[in-house]
Amino acid sequence: AARELNQEKIAFIEAAIEHGVLLFGEFTLKSGRKSPYFFNAGLLYTGSLLSSTSKAYAKILTSSRIPEFDVLFGPAYKGIALAAITAVDLSRAGREVGFAYNRKEKKDHGEGGVLVGSPLRGRIVIIDDVLTRGTAIREAIEIIKSQPEATLVGVVQLVDRQERGTGEKSTVQEVEEEFGVPIEPILNLQDIIAYLEKKGGYTKELEDIKEYRKNYGIEL
Ligand code: OMP
């Protein structure tokens, strides 16, 4: 089914552009790919941006292929706040779930360990920011898999850039097949392109994105 660019998505993309969260230019990605756009979830730093972000995650969690779950896991660093605000939003809607995250550095004093928050037991959903080649999400998945009482049941990405993974398939396909769990995006590149086309005045940006997609994108 074709994805719909609804009013909520339009408002979110518009706010992202306005606050420099979604940028156009020249960026070198974690994977080494040189991209004409970049989505920086770290710049979602106002109360209202965080509020629309948590609502978008909460909505996907209740209206997509993501099954029932017990704990939201936010990978350090950006995933931490994203998972926390989403747990708050779900709680306000009457749904209680746990919240957990990892430290990047292992602590050798105090409570120790790399995991903080809810024990990683039961059905876990990872709340992540951006999916490109899949390196970041694989690291997060490994943390869940290292916990004997935890079962990963799904992943929600704020942005799926719809790129190829380590092979010819899309990153989403590779990771879904390898780990047997659904990955659901709030926004994907298709949504961003649809927005830019509808808005008008983004000819150069769209050209650059199309060129980039020839190298790293998947068939839309
Ligand atoms: P992969 O590990 O290649 O999937 O890249 C995803 C990670 O790259 C994210 O967790 C971000 O840290 C970062 N990233 C962005 O934040 N926004 C982008 O638009 C692109 C990337 C990226 O480097 O690919």
Short mmCIF file of C-alpha atoms and ligand atoms in Angstrom, two decimals:
data_model
loop_
_atom_site.label_atom_id
_atom_site.label_comp_id
_atom_site.label_asym_id
_atom_site.label_seq_id
_atom_site.Cartn_x
_atom_site.Cartn_y
_atom_site.Cartn_z
CA ALA A 1 0.00 0.00 0.00
CA ALA A 2 1.18 3.51 -0.78
CA ARG A 3 2.28 5.53 2.22
CA GLU A 4 0.16 8.51 2.96
CA LEU A 5 1.68 11.90 3.69
CA ASN A 6 -0.85 12.93 6.32
CA GLN A 7 -1.15 16.24 8.14
CA GLU A 8 0.77 14.95 11.17
CA LYS A 9 3.75 13.92 9.05
CA ILE A 10 3.69 17.19 7.13
CA ALA A 11 3.68 19.17 10.38
CA PHE A 12 6.52 17.06 11.77
CA ILE A 13 8.71 17.41 8.65
CA GLU A 14 7.98 21.14 8.57
CA ALA A 15 9.01 21.56 12.21
CA ALA A 16 12.12 19.42 11.59
CA ILE A 17 13.22 21.67 8.72
CA GLU A 18 12.41 24.83 10.69
CA HIS A 19 14.55 23.70 13.66
CA GLY A 20 17.46 22.39 11.60
CA VAL A 21 16.71 18.79 12.56
CA LEU A 22 16.38 17.94 8.87
CA LEU A 23 19.21 19.56 6.95
CA PHE A 24 20.22 19.69 3.30
CA GLY A 25 23.86 20.04 2.22
CA GLU A 26 26.81 17.64 2.27
CA PHE A 27 27.17 15.18 5.11
CA THR A 28 29.43 12.22 5.66
CA LEU A 29 27.47 9.47 7.37
CA LYS A 30 28.59 6.93 9.92
CA SER A 31 28.73 4.38 7.07
CA GLY A 32 31.03 6.68 5.06
CA ARG A 33 28.24 7.43 2.56
CA LYS A 34 28.15 11.08 1.45
CA SER A 35 24.59 12.27 1.80
CA PRO A 36 22.79 15.43 0.59
CA TYR A 37 20.56 15.39 3.67
CA PHE A 38 20.85 14.60 7.36
CA PHE A 39 18.32 14.10 10.11
CA ASN A 40 19.72 15.06 13.53
CA ALA A 41 17.36 13.82 16.24
CA GLY A 42 19.62 15.50 18.82
CA LEU A 43 18.15 18.81 17.73
CA LEU A 44 14.65 17.85 18.82
CA TYR A 45 15.30 19.91 21.94
CA THR A 46 12.23 21.98 22.62
CA GLY A 47 9.30 20.80 24.69
CA SER A 48 6.93 20.97 21.76
CA LEU A 49 9.25 19.09 19.39
CA LEU A 50 9.73 16.39 22.03
CA SER A 51 6.00 16.27 22.57
CA SER A 52 5.20 15.72 18.88
CA THR A 53 8.02 13.17 18.70
CA SER A 54 6.69 11.13 21.62
CA LYS A 55 3.19 11.22 20.15
CA ALA A 56 4.48 9.95 16.83
CA TYR A 57 6.32 7.04 18.50
CA ALA A 58 3.30 6.21 20.67
CA LYS A 59 1.06 6.20 17.61
CA ILE A 60 3.30 3.82 15.65
CA LEU A 61 3.49 1.52 18.67
CA THR A 62 -0.28 1.20 18.76
CA SER A 63 -1.05 1.22 15.03
CA SER A 64 1.57 -0.84 13.25
CA ARG A 65 3.03 -4.34 13.01
CA ILE A 66 4.71 -3.88 16.41
CA PRO A 67 3.19 -6.50 18.73
CA GLU A 68 2.48 -6.20 22.47
CA PHE A 69 5.58 -5.46 24.54
CA ASP A 70 6.73 -4.87 28.12
CA VAL A 71 9.79 -2.62 27.91
CA LEU A 72 10.99 0.20 25.65
CA PHE A 73 14.77 0.18 25.18
CA GLY A 74 16.50 3.40 24.10
CA PRO A 75 20.07 2.91 22.84
CA ALA A 76 22.59 5.53 24.07
CA TYR A 77 22.66 8.38 23.54
CA LYS A 78 19.85 9.69 21.40
CA GLY A 79 17.55 6.73 21.98
CA ILE A 80 17.51 7.34 25.74
CA ALA A 81 15.39 10.47 25.68
CA LEU A 82 13.27 9.15 22.81
CA ALA A 83 12.33 5.98 24.70
CA ALA A 84 11.71 7.93 27.93
CA ILE A 85 9.32 10.43 26.39
CA THR A 86 7.49 7.64 24.58
CA ALA A 87 6.98 5.71 27.83
CA VAL A 88 5.50 8.89 29.36
CA ASP A 89 3.16 9.35 26.41
CA LEU A 90 1.96 5.74 26.57
CA SER A 91 1.40 6.03 30.31
CA ARG A 92 -0.78 9.11 29.81
CA ALA A 93 -2.81 7.02 27.35
CA GLY A 94 -3.26 4.36 30.04
CA ARG A 95 -0.59 1.92 28.90
CA GLU A 96 2.20 1.14 31.39
CA VAL A 97 5.49 -0.07 29.95
CA GLY A 98 9.03 -0.14 31.32
CA PHE A 99 11.91 2.03 30.14
CA ALA A 100 15.56 0.96 29.90
CA TYR A 101 18.76 2.16 28.29
CA ASN A 102 22.45 1.39 28.09
CA ARG A 103 25.51 3.38 29.08
CA LYS A 104 28.24 3.68 26.50
CA GLU A 105 30.93 3.36 29.20
CA LYS A 106 30.85 0.58 31.74
CA LYS A 107 30.75 1.91 35.32
CA ASP A 108 33.05 0.18 37.79
CA HIS A 109 31.61 1.79 40.94
CA GLY A 110 28.16 2.44 42.36
CA GLU A 111 25.52 0.22 40.82
CA GLY A 112 27.92 -0.86 38.04
CA GLY A 113 26.98 -2.39 34.70
CA VAL A 114 25.89 -0.91 31.40
CA LEU A 115 22.12 -1.25 31.70
CA VAL A 116 19.94 1.29 33.47
CA GLY A 117 16.23 1.39 34.20
CA SER A 118 13.78 -1.46 33.85
CA PRO A 119 15.26 -4.96 34.00
CA LEU A 120 15.51 -6.28 30.43
CA ARG A 121 12.94 -9.03 30.87
CA GLY A 122 10.03 -9.93 28.65
CA ARG A 123 9.12 -8.43 25.30
CA ILE A 124 11.35 -5.54 24.30
CA VAL A 125 10.88 -2.84 21.66
CA ILE A 126 13.86 -0.70 20.63
CA ILE A 127 13.21 3.01 20.11
CA ASP A 128 15.86 4.35 17.73
CA ASP A 129 16.53 7.53 15.76
CA VAL A 130 17.82 6.97 12.22
CA LEU A 131 18.38 3.83 10.15
CA THR A 132 20.95 3.89 7.35
CA ARG A 133 23.18 0.85 6.88
CA GLY A 134 22.13 -0.88 10.11
CA THR A 135 25.30 -0.74 12.21
CA ALA A 136 23.72 1.22 15.07
CA ILE A 137 20.58 -0.90 15.30
CA ARG A 138 22.60 -4.13 15.22
CA GLU A 139 24.58 -2.93 18.25
CA ALA A 140 21.35 -2.24 20.11
CA ILE A 141 19.92 -5.62 19.13
CA GLU A 142 23.04 -7.36 20.45
CA ILE A 143 22.46 -5.78 23.86
CA ILE A 144 18.93 -7.22 23.98
CA LYS A 145 20.12 -10.61 22.74
CA SER A 146 22.74 -10.77 25.48
CA GLN A 147 19.95 -10.72 28.10
CA PRO A 148 18.64 -14.26 28.66
CA GLU A 149 15.18 -13.16 29.81
CA ALA A 150 14.64 -10.58 27.10
CA THR A 151 12.96 -11.14 23.72
CA LEU A 152 13.18 -8.47 21.06
CA VAL A 153 9.75 -8.07 19.40
CA GLY A 154 10.17 -4.91 17.32
CA VAL A 155 12.06 -1.76 16.41
CA VAL A 156 10.69 1.74 15.81
CA GLN A 157 12.83 4.20 13.86
CA LEU A 158 12.14 7.91 13.73
CA VAL A 159 13.58 7.95 10.18
CA ASP A 160 14.22 5.07 7.82
CA ARG A 161 16.50 6.47 5.10
CA GLN A 162 15.52 3.48 2.89
CA GLU A 163 19.04 2.53 1.97
CA ARG A 164 20.80 -0.67 1.12
CA GLY A 165 22.31 -2.56 3.99
CA THR A 166 25.54 -4.51 3.90
CA GLY A 167 24.46 -6.27 0.69
CA GLU A 168 22.00 -5.52 -2.09
CA LYS A 169 18.85 -5.72 0.03
CA SER A 170 17.47 -2.85 2.07
CA THR A 171 18.71 -2.46 5.63
CA VAL A 172 15.15 -3.01 6.85
CA GLN A 173 14.88 -6.30 4.94
CA GLU A 174 18.29 -7.49 6.13
CA VAL A 175 17.64 -6.74 9.77
CA GLU A 176 14.05 -8.02 9.72
CA GLU A 177 15.17 -11.29 8.15
CA GLU A 178 18.19 -11.73 10.36
CA PHE A 179 16.39 -11.10 13.64
CA GLY A 180 12.80 -11.97 12.74
CA VAL A 181 11.26 -8.74 14.08
CA PRO A 182 9.41 -5.88 12.38
CA ILE A 183 11.05 -2.48 11.91
CA GLU A 184 8.54 0.35 11.68
CA PRO A 185 9.49 3.91 10.68
CA ILE A 186 7.68 7.08 11.70
CA LEU A 187 9.09 8.80 8.62
CA ASN A 188 10.96 7.44 5.67
CA LEU A 189 12.77 9.00 2.72
CA GLN A 190 9.68 8.51 0.59
CA ASP A 191 7.73 10.76 3.00
CA ILE A 192 10.47 13.39 2.93
CA ILE A 193 10.59 13.35 -0.89
CA ALA A 194 6.79 13.56 -1.09
CA TYR A 195 6.85 16.54 1.25
CA LEU A 196 9.57 18.38 -0.72
CA GLU A 197 7.71 17.76 -4.00
CA LYS A 198 4.42 18.97 -2.57
CA LYS A 199 5.97 22.03 -0.96
CA GLY A 200 7.87 23.15 -4.05
CA GLY A 201 11.09 25.16 -4.24
CA TYR A 202 13.34 22.18 -3.43
CA THR A 203 14.46 21.35 -6.99
CA LYS A 204 18.20 21.12 -6.21
CA GLU A 205 17.64 19.15 -3.00
CA LEU A 206 15.40 16.66 -4.80
CA GLU A 207 17.93 16.26 -7.63
CA ASP A 208 20.72 15.56 -5.15
CA ILE A 209 18.59 13.08 -3.22
CA LYS A 210 17.70 11.24 -6.44
CA GLU A 211 21.39 11.04 -7.37
CA TYR A 212 22.24 9.75 -3.89
CA ARG A 213 19.50 7.15 -4.13
CA LYS A 214 21.06 5.75 -7.32
CA ASN A 215 24.12 4.86 -5.27
CA TYR A 216 22.71 3.83 -1.91
CA GLY A 217 18.93 3.81 -2.10
CA ILE A 218 16.50 0.97 -2.52
CA GLU A 219 13.74 0.86 -5.14
CA LEU A 220 10.82 2.93 -3.90
P1 OMP B 1 23.70 3.19 10.49
O1 OMP B 1 24.41 2.67 11.71
O2 OMP B 1 24.52 3.17 9.25
O3 OMP B 1 22.34 2.54 10.29
O4 OMP B 1 23.43 4.74 10.72
C1 OMP B 1 22.50 5.19 11.66
C2 OMP B 1 23.13 6.18 12.63
O5 OMP B 1 23.75 7.24 11.93
C3 OMP B 1 22.14 6.85 13.52
O6 OMP B 1 22.02 6.19 14.76
C4 OMP B 1 22.72 8.26 13.67
O7 OMP B 1 23.64 8.29 14.73
C5 OMP B 1 23.46 8.53 12.40
N1 OMP B 1 22.74 9.31 11.35
C6 OMP B 1 21.82 10.29 11.70
O8 OMP B 1 21.63 10.62 12.88
N2 OMP B 1 21.07 10.92 10.74
C7 OMP B 1 21.21 10.67 9.41
O9 OMP B 1 20.50 11.26 8.58
C8 OMP B 1 22.18 9.71 9.03
C9 OMP B 1 22.97 9.09 9.99
C10 OMP B 1 24.08 8.27 9.50
O10 OMP B 1 25.23 8.55 9.89
O11 OMP B 1 23.83 7.40 8.65
#
